[in-house]
DNA sequence: GTTAAATGCAACCCCCATGTTGCGCTTTCT
DNA sequence: AGAAAGCGCAACATGGGGGTTGCATTTAAC
């Protein structure tokens, strides 16, 4: 009944809303490099993190805040400098998200076949 | 020698360049939902995919192309409509990327401690 | 006490991603 | 054949991300 087209029944799994800003934060070369440096070399000051990036310190500051907004990095005062570091807790969660989503895709891909096979019989 | 600060020795692992556009493509709510619908309901036409998104068909078309650029989806002609579907091959690769990167972070986090412990002895 | 280093803040560019509208073309449907 | 569905293309608007410069402020160094 109702299944006018059956499309309405395909509820798009509302994927964790946090995933969007997370991916967005990771979708920038400079930010990925910052994460790389941080993961390779512990807490670093802004100036230190800016070296060799080709962009201004201010720009780096912004990127750090962007990463901070999604909880991937945290900051702390150390004397006159502000040091940033990875937030491993969040990083772990992020990793789980990625795994989860990837798994979803896999599962769906599996079910997809049977589902399509079915429909094909009905519609055609 | 040279280790003026030791910072130069911390080579930022040049992370797979493909990761950036991939994350960027995933960093959008509409696109994530599109992937969700596709993974849940096989190949779908543009019009079908546009339903219930709140945006124009053209907008959806663009998003699909964006996803296509990073290889996550593919398209094909079916009569007068153009149907899109997930590219499971690429999806698998993407998943591996995510795992790989997450692993890198983990490893680095591990090594980080020892490294920092070390440095602390030298510098302080 | 001065000087220099490391930041924070704010005002400004500039480009591009996202979204829209209008129109024309092809393929179905009746 | 004629109407309608489904798209593709192109022109246009605009909001926000990414980057910069200039200046004030705090803190380490001499």
Short mmCIF file of C-alpha atoms (C1' of nucleotides) in Angstrom, two decimals:
data_model
loop_
_atom_site.label_atom_id
_atom_site.label_comp_id
_atom_site.label_asym_id
_atom_site.label_seq_id
_atom_site.Cartn_x
_atom_site.Cartn_y
_atom_site.Cartn_z
CA UNK A 1 0.00 0.00 0.00
CA UNK A 2 1.02 3.54 -0.68
CA UNK A 3 4.34 2.42 -2.07
CA UNK A 4 3.73 4.87 -4.87
CA UNK A 5 7.30 4.46 -5.83
CA UNK A 6 8.95 2.86 -2.89
CA UNK A 7 11.39 5.77 -2.72
CA UNK A 8 9.83 7.19 0.41
CA UNK A 9 10.67 3.98 2.19
CA UNK A 10 14.35 4.49 1.59
CA UNK A 11 15.14 6.52 4.65
CA UNK A 12 18.51 8.16 4.20
CA UNK A 13 20.37 7.10 7.32
CA UNK A 14 20.85 10.47 9.01
CA UNK A 15 24.59 9.97 9.47
CA UNK A 16 26.15 11.50 12.60
CA UNK A 17 25.86 15.25 12.23
CA UNK A 18 29.32 15.63 13.71
CA UNK A 19 30.75 13.89 10.69
CA UNK A 20 30.21 16.86 8.42
CA UNK A 21 32.27 19.45 10.32
CA UNK A 22 34.85 16.80 11.02
CA UNK A 23 35.36 15.96 7.37
CA UNK A 24 35.23 19.63 6.51
CA UNK A 25 38.01 20.33 8.98
CA UNK A 26 40.11 17.56 7.47
CA UNK A 27 39.47 18.73 3.94
CA UNK A 28 42.27 21.25 3.88
CA UNK A 29 45.92 20.63 3.00
CA UNK A 30 47.32 23.05 5.55
CA UNK A 31 45.25 21.60 8.36
CA UNK A 32 46.17 18.05 7.48
CA UNK A 33 49.82 19.04 7.56
CA UNK A 34 49.33 20.67 10.92
CA UNK A 35 47.87 17.46 12.26
CA UNK A 36 50.81 15.65 10.76
CA UNK A 37 53.33 17.86 12.48
CA UNK A 38 51.51 17.67 15.75
CA UNK A 39 51.22 13.92 15.64
CA UNK A 40 54.89 13.70 14.80
CA UNK A 41 56.19 16.24 17.22
CA UNK A 42 54.14 16.73 20.33
CA UNK A 43 52.92 20.13 21.54
CA UNK A 44 54.16 23.02 19.44
CA UNK A 45 53.80 26.78 19.58
CA UNK A 46 51.99 28.71 16.88
CA UNK A 47 55.15 30.29 15.58
CA UNK A 48 56.79 26.92 15.42
CA UNK A 49 53.82 25.47 13.58
CA UNK A 50 53.86 28.34 11.14
CA UNK A 51 57.42 27.75 10.01
CA UNK A 52 57.67 26.37 6.53
CA UNK A 53 53.99 26.54 5.80
CA UNK A 54 54.22 29.40 3.37
CA UNK A 55 51.39 31.23 5.04
CA UNK A 56 51.11 33.77 7.80
CA UNK A 57 51.05 33.01 11.49
CA UNK A 58 47.54 34.41 11.62
CA UNK A 59 46.41 31.99 8.99
CA UNK A 60 47.86 29.11 10.98
CA UNK A 61 46.13 30.40 14.09
CA UNK A 62 42.84 30.26 12.26
CA UNK A 63 43.44 26.75 11.04
CA UNK A 64 44.28 25.68 14.55
CA UNK A 65 41.05 27.16 15.81
CA UNK A 66 39.21 25.36 13.00
CA UNK A 67 40.73 22.09 14.16
CA UNK A 68 39.96 23.04 17.71
CA UNK A 69 36.29 23.62 16.91
CA UNK A 70 35.91 19.98 16.00
CA UNK A 71 37.95 18.96 19.00
CA UNK A 72 40.91 17.52 17.15
CA UNK A 73 43.41 19.79 18.88
CA UNK A 74 43.63 21.68 22.13
CA UNK A 75 45.74 24.55 23.30
CA UNK A 76 47.48 25.61 26.45
CA UNK A 77 49.58 28.48 27.66
CA UNK A 78 53.26 27.96 28.19
CA UNK A 79 54.99 31.13 29.18
CA UNK A 80 54.48 33.69 26.48
CA UNK A 81 53.61 31.15 23.89
CA UNK A 82 50.48 29.17 23.20
CA UNK A 83 51.13 25.55 22.48
CA UNK A 84 48.79 23.26 20.58
CA UNK A 85 48.54 19.54 20.68
CA UNK A 86 46.40 16.72 19.43
CA UNK A 87 43.40 15.72 21.47
CA UNK A 88 43.86 12.00 21.33
CA UNK A 89 40.50 11.31 22.92
CA UNK A 90 38.71 13.10 20.13
CA UNK A 91 41.06 11.65 17.60
CA UNK A 92 40.04 8.20 18.69
CA UNK A 93 36.40 9.13 18.36
CA UNK A 94 37.03 10.56 14.92
CA UNK A 95 38.67 7.34 13.90
CA UNK A 96 35.65 5.41 15.12
CA UNK A 97 33.39 7.67 13.11
CA UNK A 98 35.37 6.98 10.00
CA UNK A 99 35.28 3.26 10.64
CA UNK A 100 31.59 3.39 11.37
CA UNK A 101 30.74 5.25 8.24
CA UNK A 102 32.94 3.06 6.12
CA UNK A 103 31.27 0.03 7.65
CA UNK A 104 27.85 1.48 6.88
CA UNK A 105 28.82 1.86 3.29
CA UNK A 106 30.06 -1.67 3.16
CA UNK A 107 26.95 -3.12 4.72
CA UNK A 108 24.74 -1.09 2.45
CA UNK A 109 26.69 -2.27 -0.54
CA UNK A 110 26.04 -5.82 0.53
CA UNK A 111 22.32 -5.38 1.08
CA UNK A 112 22.11 -3.35 -2.06
CA UNK A 113 22.45 -6.33 -4.31
CA UNK A 114 19.66 -8.39 -2.84
CA UNK A 115 17.48 -5.32 -2.68
CA UNK A 116 18.04 -4.37 -6.27
CA UNK A 117 17.62 -7.94 -7.42
CA UNK A 118 14.26 -7.92 -5.67
CA UNK A 119 13.02 -4.64 -7.09
CA UNK A 120 14.09 -5.57 -10.52
CA UNK A 121 11.67 -8.45 -10.40
CA UNK A 122 8.80 -6.26 -9.30
CA UNK A 123 9.27 -3.25 -11.49
CA UNK A 124 10.32 -4.80 -14.70
CA UNK B 1 75.08 18.62 13.66
CA UNK B 2 72.94 21.44 12.45
CA UNK B 3 70.14 20.35 14.78
CA UNK B 4 69.70 24.02 15.54
CA UNK B 5 66.41 23.17 17.13
CA UNK B 6 65.63 19.69 16.06
CA UNK B 7 62.47 20.96 14.46
CA UNK B 8 63.83 20.46 10.98
CA UNK B 9 64.17 16.78 11.73
CA UNK B 10 60.43 16.48 12.29
CA UNK B 11 59.41 15.79 8.74
CA UNK B 12 55.70 16.31 8.42
CA UNK B 13 54.57 13.01 6.91
CA UNK B 14 53.31 14.19 3.51
CA UNK B 15 49.98 12.42 3.86
CA UNK B 16 48.40 11.12 0.63
CA UNK B 17 47.44 14.16 -1.44
CA UNK B 18 44.23 12.46 -2.40
CA UNK B 19 43.09 12.63 1.16
CA UNK B 20 42.44 16.36 1.01
CA UNK B 21 39.91 16.40 -1.83
CA UNK B 22 38.36 13.25 -0.43
CA UNK B 23 37.74 14.78 2.96
CA UNK B 24 36.63 17.99 1.34
CA UNK B 25 34.06 16.09 -0.70
CA UNK B 26 32.77 14.39 2.42
CA UNK B 27 32.63 17.65 4.36
CA UNK B 28 29.20 18.62 3.15
CA UNK B 29 25.86 17.62 4.62
CA UNK B 30 24.04 17.32 1.32
CA UNK B 31 26.74 15.16 -0.18
CA UNK B 32 26.88 12.88 2.82
CA UNK B 33 23.14 12.45 2.57
CA UNK B 34 23.45 11.66 -1.09
CA UNK B 35 25.96 8.96 -0.31
CA UNK B 36 23.61 7.68 2.34
CA UNK B 37 20.71 7.45 -0.08
CA UNK B 38 22.82 5.81 -2.71
CA UNK B 39 24.25 3.27 -0.32
CA UNK B 40 20.75 2.54 0.90
CA UNK B 41 18.99 2.44 -2.41
CA UNK B 42 21.10 1.47 -5.35
CA UNK B 43 21.35 3.55 -8.56
CA UNK B 44 19.06 6.56 -8.58
CA UNK B 45 18.23 9.28 -11.06
CA UNK B 46 19.07 12.89 -10.39
CA UNK B 47 15.44 13.89 -9.98
CA UNK B 48 14.93 11.06 -7.55
CA UNK B 49 18.00 12.07 -5.59
CA UNK B 50 16.82 15.66 -5.48
CA UNK B 51 13.52 14.86 -3.82
CA UNK B 52 13.36 15.97 -0.25
CA UNK B 53 16.73 17.68 -0.27
CA UNK B 54 15.36 21.20 -0.15
CA UNK B 55 17.64 22.31 -2.94
CA UNK B 56 17.38 22.48 -6.69
CA UNK B 57 18.04 19.64 -9.03
CA UNK B 58 20.94 21.61 -10.45
CA UNK B 59 22.49 21.89 -7.04
CA UNK B 60 22.23 18.15 -6.61
CA UNK B 61 23.78 17.63 -10.00
CA UNK B 62 26.75 19.68 -8.89
CA UNK B 63 27.12 17.75 -5.68
CA UNK B 64 27.05 14.52 -7.62
CA UNK B 65 29.78 15.79 -9.89
CA UNK B 66 31.77 16.82 -6.83
CA UNK B 67 31.50 13.29 -5.49
CA UNK B 68 32.31 11.99 -8.93
CA UNK B 69 35.50 14.02 -9.11
CA UNK B 70 36.91 12.10 -6.17
CA UNK B 71 35.60 8.89 -7.61
CA UNK B 72 33.05 8.07 -4.95
CA UNK B 73 30.17 7.86 -7.42
CA UNK B 74 29.69 7.12 -11.07
CA UNK B 75 26.92 7.83 -13.52
CA UNK B 76 25.28 6.11 -16.42
CA UNK B 77 22.55 6.80 -18.88
CA UNK B 78 19.26 4.98 -18.58
CA UNK B 79 16.75 6.13 -21.12
CA UNK B 80 16.11 9.81 -20.61
CA UNK B 81 17.46 9.83 -17.12
CA UNK B 82 20.97 9.77 -15.74
CA UNK B 83 21.43 7.41 -12.86
CA UNK B 84 24.16 7.66 -10.26
CA UNK B 85 25.56 5.00 -8.04
CA UNK B 86 28.36 4.40 -5.58
CA UNK B 87 31.71 3.34 -6.88
CA UNK B 88 32.44 0.60 -4.41
CA UNK B 89 35.99 0.18 -5.59
CA UNK B 90 36.83 3.74 -4.77
CA UNK B 91 34.79 3.56 -1.62
CA UNK B 92 36.95 0.72 -0.44
CA UNK B 93 40.05 2.72 -1.19
CA UNK B 94 38.67 5.68 0.66
CA UNK B 95 37.99 3.49 3.65
CA UNK B 96 41.56 2.28 3.55
CA UNK B 97 42.81 5.84 3.44
CA UNK B 98 40.80 6.70 6.49
CA UNK B 99 42.08 3.66 8.32
CA UNK B 100 45.62 4.39 7.26
CA UNK B 101 45.51 7.98 8.43
CA UNK B 102 43.86 7.06 11.69
CA UNK B 103 46.54 4.44 12.21
CA UNK B 104 49.25 6.98 11.53
CA UNK B 105 47.81 9.23 14.15
CA UNK B 106 47.69 6.43 16.62
CA UNK B 107 51.24 5.35 15.98
CA UNK B 108 52.49 8.88 16.22
CA UNK B 109 50.67 9.33 19.48
CA UNK B 110 52.48 6.31 20.79
CA UNK B 111 55.94 7.39 19.68
CA UNK B 112 55.17 10.88 20.81
CA UNK B 113 55.52 10.05 24.45
CA UNK B 114 58.95 8.52 24.29
CA UNK B 115 60.11 11.28 22.01
CA UNK B 116 58.89 14.03 24.26
CA UNK B 117 60.31 12.31 27.32
CA UNK B 118 63.64 12.30 25.54
CA UNK B 119 63.63 15.89 24.44
CA UNK B 120 62.56 17.06 27.81
CA UNK B 121 65.78 15.66 29.19
CA UNK B 122 67.91 17.43 26.61
CA UNK B 123 66.29 20.81 26.50
CA UNK B 124 65.39 21.41 30.09
"C1'" DG C 1 64.32 48.95 32.56
"C1'" DT C 2 64.57 47.98 27.68
"C1'" DT C 3 64.29 45.17 23.88
"C1'" DA C 4 62.64 41.39 21.39
"C1'" DA C 5 59.65 37.41 20.94
"C1'" DA C 6 55.02 35.37 20.66
"C1'" DT C 7 50.31 36.37 20.39
"C1'" DG C 8 45.64 38.43 20.11
"C1'" DC C 9 42.45 41.41 17.71
"C1'" DA C 10 40.30 43.78 13.99
"C1'" DA C 11 39.64 45.54 9.46
"C1'" DC C 12 40.05 44.21 4.79
"C1'" DC C 13 40.59 41.59 0.24
"C1'" DC C 14 39.34 37.98 -2.96
"C1'" DC C 15 38.02 33.88 -4.83
"C1'" DC C 16 35.15 30.00 -5.18
"C1'" DA C 17 31.66 26.77 -3.65
"C1'" DT C 18 26.72 26.65 -3.34
"C1'" DG C 19 22.46 27.79 -5.02
"C1'" DT C 20 19.10 29.95 -8.36
"C1'" DT C 21 16.64 30.96 -12.63
"C1'" DG C 22 15.78 30.56 -17.57
"C1'" DC C 23 15.97 28.03 -21.71
"C1'" DG C 24 16.75 24.43 -25.01
"C1'" DC C 25 17.28 19.43 -26.16
"C1'" DT C 26 16.21 14.55 -25.92
"C1'" DT C 27 13.39 10.68 -24.59
"C1'" DT C 28 8.83 8.80 -22.90
"C1'" DC C 29 4.11 8.54 -22.69
"C1'" DT C 30 -0.71 8.85 -24.62
"C1'" DA D 1 1.97 14.37 -33.30
"C1'" DG D 2 1.86 16.73 -28.88
"C1'" DA D 3 2.62 16.98 -24.00
"C1'" DA D 4 5.46 16.11 -20.24
"C1'" DA D 5 9.41 14.25 -17.87
"C1'" DG D 6 14.38 14.47 -17.12
"C1'" DC D 7 18.55 16.77 -18.06
"C1'" DG D 8 22.40 19.88 -19.55
"C1'" DC D 9 24.18 24.44 -20.09
"C1'" DA D 10 24.97 29.18 -19.02
"C1'" DA D 11 24.56 33.47 -16.59
"C1'" DC D 12 24.21 35.40 -12.15
"C1'" DA D 13 24.04 36.27 -7.10
"C1'" DT D 14 26.39 35.84 -2.56
"C1'" DG D 15 28.17 34.11 1.76
"C1'" DG D 16 31.99 32.42 3.82
"C1'" DG D 17 36.68 30.46 3.93
"C1'" DG D 18 41.46 31.51 3.58
"C1'" DG D 19 44.90 34.94 3.61
"C1'" DT D 20 47.08 39.54 4.71
"C1'" DT D 21 48.48 43.79 7.11
"C1'" DG D 22 48.78 46.84 11.12
"C1'" DC D 23 48.82 47.60 15.84
"C1'" DA D 24 48.29 46.63 20.82
"C1'" DT D 25 49.56 43.47 24.65
"C1'" DT D 26 51.92 40.21 27.44
"C1'" DT D 27 56.09 37.84 28.80
"C1'" DA D 28 60.85 36.23 28.37
"C1'" DA D 29 65.71 37.94 27.77
"C1'" DC D 30 69.66 40.98 28.56
#
